[in-house]
């Protein structure tokens, strides 16, 4: 399938079939076990087929379906190893690619949103996309400026009907979340979908994206480590930016990177994540590997980190990350139980009249601030998996405590970005000076 399906009934039917497919494979697996096939072999086969159907469907449908898949892919490091191994290939493939839309459709979009004279400015356009995402794909081109000069550009074209498909998919995924959830133990799918729904409208607006990218490009224009391509033009469902030459995304480093590459690019990622709000008043809130490109030095050694896709951006109320966030992390590191609970109440994380044990609150939060307790912290899949298992074990006291905590609306996107960022670092297996970066860039942490 090469075009974004726009018929709601067809898209709904394919998404609704996902839990049915999982249940069917479970039944077949049971039959094979009764027939004498080893249980572990049956389990692996069922997981593999589930992954193939789930991520093929999400990738082909694009829209909200693929966006949901990409959000899951960032959290892959938290899944138990025996379950995640069959999915990993499909997850990382989803981070970097998807089936393209026809060239004729691309040209129609350019005419509609840049004007009929677009060939006079976009003097060359590669017919094949260089990248595909949840609501659009990117082509390489050559742009002629008003002064006659030319430059290489990236042309991001939104799929026709992406808005309708995006919102429809997310509504349907919310309905079938319970059926898909067994394939992802330890991840609460429903809140993830709700948060994606809340941000969908902003991501469809390329003018908002252009505004955010332009601000980031200006803020990091002279940075020796981070590259953000400037915006060239924007119109409706088309966004043109300067081309950034890069051999791979961080998904490649996750699969094949050396320890030096993992540490180097992991540190640059963390620095960008926290320096961005301080420089722009905004938080880049889509930390999946496909949005980050490596730019090696001429000799092939680790170099700069390029950042793409500014559709999901949190515009921070005070133009920076909340001071309370850094202050509460510092209090947790200092093991001040009573001050921690008082601060959480003040910020709305603990509602009035909700009784909690301060010692248990500290025990619950301590592992989350553990990376800031060391000069250099190594993020691993095992470490992240341990945190997910700890808070998702119904037999644990911390599981009961988690049901009493509240996530204020103002922290929703920050929380998702923090979790996604930690997930990416754990996939990389990166060692980074996390504490130093927080002291430099997180308000309230060093006070």
Short mmCIF file of C-alpha atoms in Angstrom, two decimals, residues 97-435:
data_model
loop_
_atom_site.label_atom_id
_atom_site.label_comp_id
_atom_site.label_asym_id
_atom_site.label_seq_id
_atom_site.Cartn_x
_atom_site.Cartn_y
_atom_site.Cartn_z
CA UNK A 97 11.06 4.33 7.21
CA UNK A 98 7.59 3.86 5.77
CA UNK A 99 6.10 3.19 2.29
CA UNK A 100 6.20 6.32 0.05
CA UNK A 101 3.34 8.20 -1.59
CA UNK A 102 3.27 8.46 -5.41
CA UNK A 103 5.25 11.21 -7.14
CA UNK A 104 2.07 12.60 -8.72
CA UNK A 105 0.56 13.10 -5.27
CA UNK A 106 3.69 14.90 -4.09
CA UNK A 107 3.50 17.32 -7.03
CA UNK A 108 -0.19 17.95 -6.40
CA UNK A 109 0.60 18.86 -2.79
CA UNK A 110 3.37 21.22 -3.88
CA UNK A 111 1.05 22.98 -6.33
CA UNK A 112 -1.72 23.30 -3.76
CA UNK A 113 0.45 24.61 -0.94
CA UNK A 114 3.39 26.42 -2.59
CA UNK A 115 1.57 27.68 -5.68
CA UNK A 116 1.59 26.66 -9.35
CA UNK A 117 4.93 28.42 -9.87
CA UNK A 118 6.79 26.18 -7.37
CA UNK A 119 9.02 24.67 -10.14
CA UNK A 120 10.55 28.14 -10.62
CA UNK A 121 11.86 28.03 -7.03
CA UNK A 122 12.21 24.29 -6.50
CA UNK A 123 14.25 23.73 -9.66
CA UNK A 124 14.96 20.05 -8.95
CA UNK A 125 13.14 17.46 -6.85
CA UNK A 126 14.16 13.88 -6.26
CA UNK A 127 11.25 11.61 -7.17
CA UNK A 128 12.00 9.15 -4.38
CA UNK A 129 11.63 10.19 -0.72
CA UNK A 130 14.68 10.20 1.51
CA UNK A 131 12.61 9.69 4.65
CA UNK A 132 9.02 9.03 5.68
CA UNK A 133 7.26 9.85 8.92
CA UNK A 134 3.83 9.51 10.48
CA UNK A 135 2.11 12.39 8.65
CA UNK A 136 4.51 13.25 5.82
CA UNK A 137 7.60 12.35 3.85
CA UNK A 138 10.77 14.20 2.87
CA UNK A 139 12.33 14.69 -0.58
CA UNK A 140 15.67 16.17 -1.49
CA UNK A 141 15.60 19.15 -3.82
CA UNK A 142 17.42 22.25 -5.05
CA UNK A 143 16.01 25.71 -4.24
CA UNK A 144 16.61 28.91 -6.21
CA UNK A 145 16.60 32.01 -4.02
CA UNK A 146 15.41 35.44 -5.13
CA UNK A 147 19.00 36.52 -5.82
CA UNK A 148 19.53 33.60 -8.19
CA UNK A 149 21.63 31.54 -5.79
CA UNK A 150 20.81 27.87 -5.30
CA UNK A 151 20.99 25.57 -2.28
CA UNK A 152 20.13 21.99 -1.40
CA UNK A 153 16.86 21.65 0.52
CA UNK A 154 14.68 19.09 2.25
CA UNK A 155 11.03 19.25 1.16
CA UNK A 156 8.61 17.87 3.73
CA UNK A 157 5.24 17.04 2.20
CA UNK A 158 2.22 16.10 4.28
CA UNK A 159 0.15 13.13 3.16
CA UNK A 160 -3.23 14.21 1.73
CA UNK A 161 -5.88 13.52 4.34
CA UNK A 162 -3.28 13.19 7.09
CA UNK A 163 -5.29 15.29 9.55
CA UNK A 164 -8.45 13.22 9.18
CA UNK A 165 -6.46 9.98 9.30
CA UNK A 166 -4.39 11.08 12.29
CA UNK A 167 -7.35 11.95 14.50
CA UNK A 168 -9.40 8.99 13.34
CA UNK A 169 -6.56 6.56 13.98
CA UNK A 170 -5.95 7.83 17.49
CA UNK A 171 -9.65 7.55 18.34
CA UNK A 172 -9.72 3.98 17.04
CA UNK A 173 -6.42 3.02 18.74
CA UNK A 174 -7.85 4.33 22.02
CA UNK A 175 -10.76 1.90 21.54
CA UNK A 176 -8.59 -1.12 20.69
CA UNK A 177 -5.77 -0.31 23.13
CA UNK A 178 -6.83 -3.05 25.52
CA UNK A 179 -6.52 -5.66 22.77
CA UNK A 180 -3.06 -4.48 21.67
CA UNK A 181 -1.75 -4.05 25.22
CA UNK A 182 -0.86 -7.75 25.82
CA UNK A 183 1.88 -7.40 23.22
CA UNK A 184 3.47 -4.66 25.37
CA UNK A 185 3.48 -5.70 29.03
CA UNK A 186 4.62 -2.95 31.37
CA UNK A 187 3.47 -0.06 29.16
CA UNK A 188 0.14 1.65 29.85
CA UNK A 189 -1.06 2.25 26.31
CA UNK A 190 -4.20 4.29 27.02
CA UNK A 191 -2.56 7.43 28.55
CA UNK A 192 0.01 7.35 25.74
CA UNK A 193 -2.77 7.55 23.14
CA UNK A 194 -4.59 10.30 25.08
CA UNK A 195 -1.47 12.46 25.13
CA UNK A 196 -0.89 11.89 21.40
CA UNK A 197 -4.46 13.02 20.73
CA UNK A 198 -3.91 16.22 22.70
CA UNK A 199 -0.87 17.16 20.58
CA UNK A 200 -2.07 16.02 17.15
CA UNK A 201 -3.42 19.38 15.97
CA UNK A 202 -0.10 21.16 16.56
CA UNK A 203 1.83 18.53 14.61
CA UNK A 204 -0.43 18.95 11.58
CA UNK A 205 0.28 22.70 11.44
CA UNK A 206 3.47 23.17 9.38
CA UNK A 207 3.43 26.92 10.04
CA UNK A 208 3.78 26.23 13.77
CA UNK A 209 6.52 23.72 13.02
CA UNK A 210 8.35 26.23 10.81
CA UNK A 211 8.16 28.83 13.56
CA UNK A 212 9.66 26.43 16.10
CA UNK A 213 12.39 25.16 13.78
CA UNK A 214 13.37 28.69 12.79
CA UNK A 215 13.73 29.63 16.47
CA UNK A 216 15.88 26.56 17.17
CA UNK A 217 17.98 27.13 14.04
CA UNK A 218 18.74 30.68 15.15
CA UNK A 219 19.46 29.64 18.75
CA UNK A 220 21.93 26.91 17.69
CA UNK A 221 23.35 28.69 14.62
CA UNK A 222 26.86 28.97 16.08
CA UNK A 223 26.82 25.83 18.21
CA UNK A 224 29.83 23.57 17.59
CA UNK A 225 27.93 20.39 18.45
CA UNK A 226 24.27 20.77 17.39
CA UNK A 227 22.93 21.47 13.88
CA UNK A 228 19.36 22.58 13.15
CA UNK A 229 18.58 23.29 9.44
CA UNK A 230 17.11 26.79 8.82
CA UNK A 231 13.62 27.14 7.33
CA UNK A 232 13.48 28.18 3.64
CA UNK A 233 9.74 28.31 2.93
CA UNK A 234 6.44 27.00 4.26
CA UNK A 235 2.95 26.74 2.86
CA UNK A 236 0.03 24.80 4.31
CA UNK A 237 1.10 21.18 4.09
CA UNK A 238 4.63 21.71 2.71
CA UNK A 239 7.74 22.72 4.66
CA UNK A 240 11.07 23.49 2.97
CA UNK A 241 14.29 23.59 5.01
CA UNK A 242 17.97 23.55 4.20
CA UNK A 243 19.37 20.10 3.46
CA UNK A 244 21.53 18.45 6.11
CA UNK A 245 23.92 15.80 4.79
CA UNK A 246 24.00 12.83 7.16
CA UNK A 247 24.73 9.13 6.63
CA UNK A 248 22.55 7.80 9.45
CA UNK A 249 20.09 8.51 12.24
CA UNK A 250 20.55 7.47 15.86
CA UNK A 251 18.62 4.31 15.00
CA UNK A 252 21.74 3.16 13.13
CA UNK A 253 23.94 3.94 16.15
CA UNK A 254 21.54 1.92 18.34
CA UNK A 255 21.94 -1.04 16.00
CA UNK A 256 25.61 -0.84 15.05
CA UNK A 257 27.35 2.02 16.89
CA UNK A 258 30.66 1.68 18.69
CA UNK A 259 30.85 2.48 22.43
CA UNK A 260 32.53 5.80 21.57
CA UNK A 261 29.72 6.73 19.17
CA UNK A 262 27.03 5.76 21.67
CA UNK A 263 28.55 7.87 24.44
CA UNK A 264 29.35 10.84 22.20
CA UNK A 265 25.97 11.16 20.53
CA UNK A 266 24.13 10.24 23.73
CA UNK A 267 25.78 13.16 25.53
CA UNK A 268 24.99 15.57 22.69
CA UNK A 269 21.37 14.40 22.75
CA UNK A 270 21.05 15.12 26.48
CA UNK A 271 22.70 18.53 26.10
CA UNK A 272 20.33 19.47 23.28
CA UNK A 273 17.31 18.27 25.22
CA UNK A 274 18.07 20.53 28.21
CA UNK A 275 19.77 23.47 26.48
CA UNK A 276 16.94 23.87 23.96
CA UNK A 277 14.40 25.21 26.48
CA UNK A 278 16.97 27.61 27.97
CA UNK A 279 17.78 29.03 24.51
CA UNK A 280 14.34 28.99 22.85
CA UNK A 281 11.67 28.71 25.54
CA UNK A 282 10.51 25.51 23.85
CA UNK A 283 11.07 21.79 24.40
CA UNK A 284 11.66 19.47 21.43
CA UNK A 285 9.21 16.77 22.48
CA UNK A 286 9.65 13.98 19.94
CA UNK A 287 12.78 12.09 21.01
CA UNK A 288 12.63 9.09 18.71
CA UNK A 289 15.91 8.14 16.97
CA UNK A 290 14.80 9.01 13.44
CA UNK A 291 14.67 12.71 14.37
CA UNK A 292 18.36 12.84 15.27
CA UNK A 293 21.06 12.52 12.60
CA UNK A 294 24.77 11.96 13.03
CA UNK A 295 27.29 14.17 11.21
CA UNK A 296 30.68 12.44 11.55
CA UNK A 297 33.98 14.28 11.17
CA UNK A 298 35.83 13.93 7.81
CA UNK A 299 37.92 11.10 9.29
CA UNK A 300 34.78 9.24 10.33
CA UNK A 301 35.09 9.93 14.06
CA UNK A 302 31.99 11.06 16.03
CA UNK A 303 30.99 14.61 15.14
CA UNK A 304 27.96 16.85 15.45
CA UNK A 305 24.32 15.89 16.05
CA UNK A 306 21.65 17.11 13.66
CA UNK A 307 18.06 17.62 14.84
CA UNK A 308 14.95 17.38 12.68
CA UNK A 309 11.16 17.46 13.03
CA UNK A 310 9.87 20.26 15.24
CA UNK A 311 6.19 19.36 14.91
CA UNK A 312 5.95 18.16 18.51
CA UNK A 313 7.21 21.10 20.56
CA UNK A 314 6.15 22.19 24.03
CA UNK A 315 5.96 25.96 24.30
CA UNK A 316 6.89 26.40 27.94
CA UNK A 317 4.76 28.88 29.95
CA UNK A 318 7.70 30.71 31.56
CA UNK A 319 10.02 30.20 28.61
CA UNK A 320 11.96 27.47 30.40
CA UNK A 321 11.54 24.12 32.12
CA UNK A 322 9.77 24.46 35.51
CA UNK A 323 12.11 25.50 38.31
CA UNK A 324 10.18 23.14 40.58
CA UNK A 325 11.26 20.21 38.41
CA UNK A 326 14.94 20.79 39.13
CA UNK A 327 14.31 21.68 42.76
CA UNK A 328 12.34 18.47 43.40
CA UNK A 329 15.04 16.37 41.77
CA UNK A 330 17.63 17.96 44.04
CA UNK A 331 15.45 17.38 47.11
CA UNK A 332 15.02 13.71 46.14
CA UNK A 333 18.80 13.36 45.74
CA UNK A 334 19.25 14.88 49.20
CA UNK A 335 16.76 12.31 50.61
CA UNK A 336 14.63 15.02 52.24
CA UNK A 337 11.36 13.07 52.47
CA UNK A 338 9.10 15.73 54.00
CA UNK A 339 10.27 18.53 51.70
CA UNK A 340 9.81 16.23 48.71
CA UNK A 341 6.19 15.47 49.60
CA UNK A 342 5.49 19.15 50.32
CA UNK A 343 6.96 20.17 46.97
CA UNK A 344 5.01 17.49 45.10
CA UNK A 345 1.80 18.71 46.74
CA UNK A 346 2.55 22.30 45.81
CA UNK A 347 3.06 21.33 42.15
CA UNK A 348 -0.09 19.19 42.05
CA UNK A 349 1.56 15.78 41.87
CA UNK A 350 -0.15 14.81 45.13
CA UNK A 351 -3.74 16.02 45.49
CA UNK A 352 -5.17 17.49 48.68
CA UNK A 353 -6.46 14.95 51.18
CA UNK A 354 -4.38 12.15 49.58
CA UNK A 355 -2.29 10.54 52.32
CA UNK A 356 1.13 9.16 51.37
CA UNK A 357 4.10 7.73 53.21
CA UNK A 358 7.02 10.18 52.67
CA UNK A 359 9.60 7.39 52.90
CA UNK A 360 7.74 5.38 50.25
CA UNK A 361 7.50 8.45 47.99
CA UNK A 362 11.26 8.88 48.19
CA UNK A 363 11.82 5.18 47.53
CA UNK A 364 9.50 5.39 44.51
CA UNK A 365 11.24 8.42 42.97
CA UNK A 366 14.85 7.66 43.90
CA UNK A 367 15.62 5.44 40.89
CA UNK A 368 14.28 8.09 38.50
CA UNK A 369 16.82 10.63 39.76
CA UNK A 370 19.59 8.04 40.04
CA UNK A 371 21.29 9.23 36.80
CA UNK A 372 21.82 12.64 38.42
CA UNK A 373 23.47 11.13 41.49
CA UNK A 374 26.65 10.12 39.65
CA UNK A 375 29.25 12.11 37.76
CA UNK A 376 28.78 9.84 34.75
CA UNK A 377 25.80 7.49 34.45
CA UNK A 378 25.46 4.55 32.07
CA UNK A 379 21.94 4.09 30.73
CA UNK A 380 21.11 0.48 29.90
CA UNK A 381 18.11 -1.55 28.81
CA UNK A 382 18.41 -3.57 32.01
CA UNK A 383 18.27 -0.43 34.17
CA UNK A 384 15.21 0.98 32.39
CA UNK A 385 13.50 -2.40 32.38
CA UNK A 386 14.06 -2.64 36.12
CA UNK A 387 12.32 0.71 36.67
CA UNK A 388 9.29 -0.30 34.59
CA UNK A 389 8.98 -3.65 36.33
CA UNK A 390 9.29 -1.99 39.73
CA UNK A 391 6.40 0.43 39.20
CA UNK A 392 4.21 -2.04 37.28
CA UNK A 393 4.35 -4.92 39.79
CA UNK A 394 0.91 -5.06 41.50
CA UNK A 395 2.54 -6.81 44.48
CA UNK A 396 4.87 -3.86 45.13
CA UNK A 397 4.11 -1.03 47.55
CA UNK A 398 5.30 1.45 44.93
CA UNK A 399 2.59 0.20 42.55
CA UNK A 400 -0.09 1.22 45.07
CA UNK A 401 1.63 4.56 45.61
CA UNK A 402 1.70 5.23 41.86
CA UNK A 403 -2.11 5.09 41.78
CA UNK A 404 -2.21 7.97 44.28
CA UNK A 405 0.05 10.28 42.30
CA UNK A 406 -1.24 12.78 39.76
CA UNK A 407 0.48 14.14 36.65
CA UNK A 408 -0.43 17.84 36.21
CA UNK A 409 -1.43 18.86 32.69
CA UNK A 410 1.51 21.27 32.46
CA UNK A 411 3.90 18.34 32.89
CA UNK A 412 2.31 15.91 30.41
CA UNK A 413 4.57 16.63 27.43
CA UNK A 414 7.62 17.16 29.65
CA UNK A 415 6.99 13.75 31.23
CA UNK A 416 6.61 12.03 27.86
CA UNK A 417 9.78 13.69 26.56
CA UNK A 418 11.73 12.78 29.71
CA UNK A 419 10.57 9.16 29.47
CA UNK A 420 11.25 8.98 25.74
CA UNK A 421 14.68 10.57 26.17
CA UNK A 422 15.64 8.08 28.88
CA UNK A 423 14.37 5.30 26.62
CA UNK A 424 16.55 6.49 23.73
CA UNK A 425 19.63 6.73 25.97
CA UNK A 426 18.94 3.22 27.27
CA UNK A 427 18.68 1.90 23.72
CA UNK A 428 22.01 3.56 22.96
CA UNK A 429 23.58 2.21 26.15
CA UNK A 430 25.21 5.64 26.50
CA UNK A 431 27.36 6.89 29.37
CA UNK A 432 26.91 10.64 29.90
CA UNK A 433 27.73 13.37 32.45
CA UNK A 434 24.03 13.69 33.28
CA UNK A 435 24.51 15.51 36.59
#
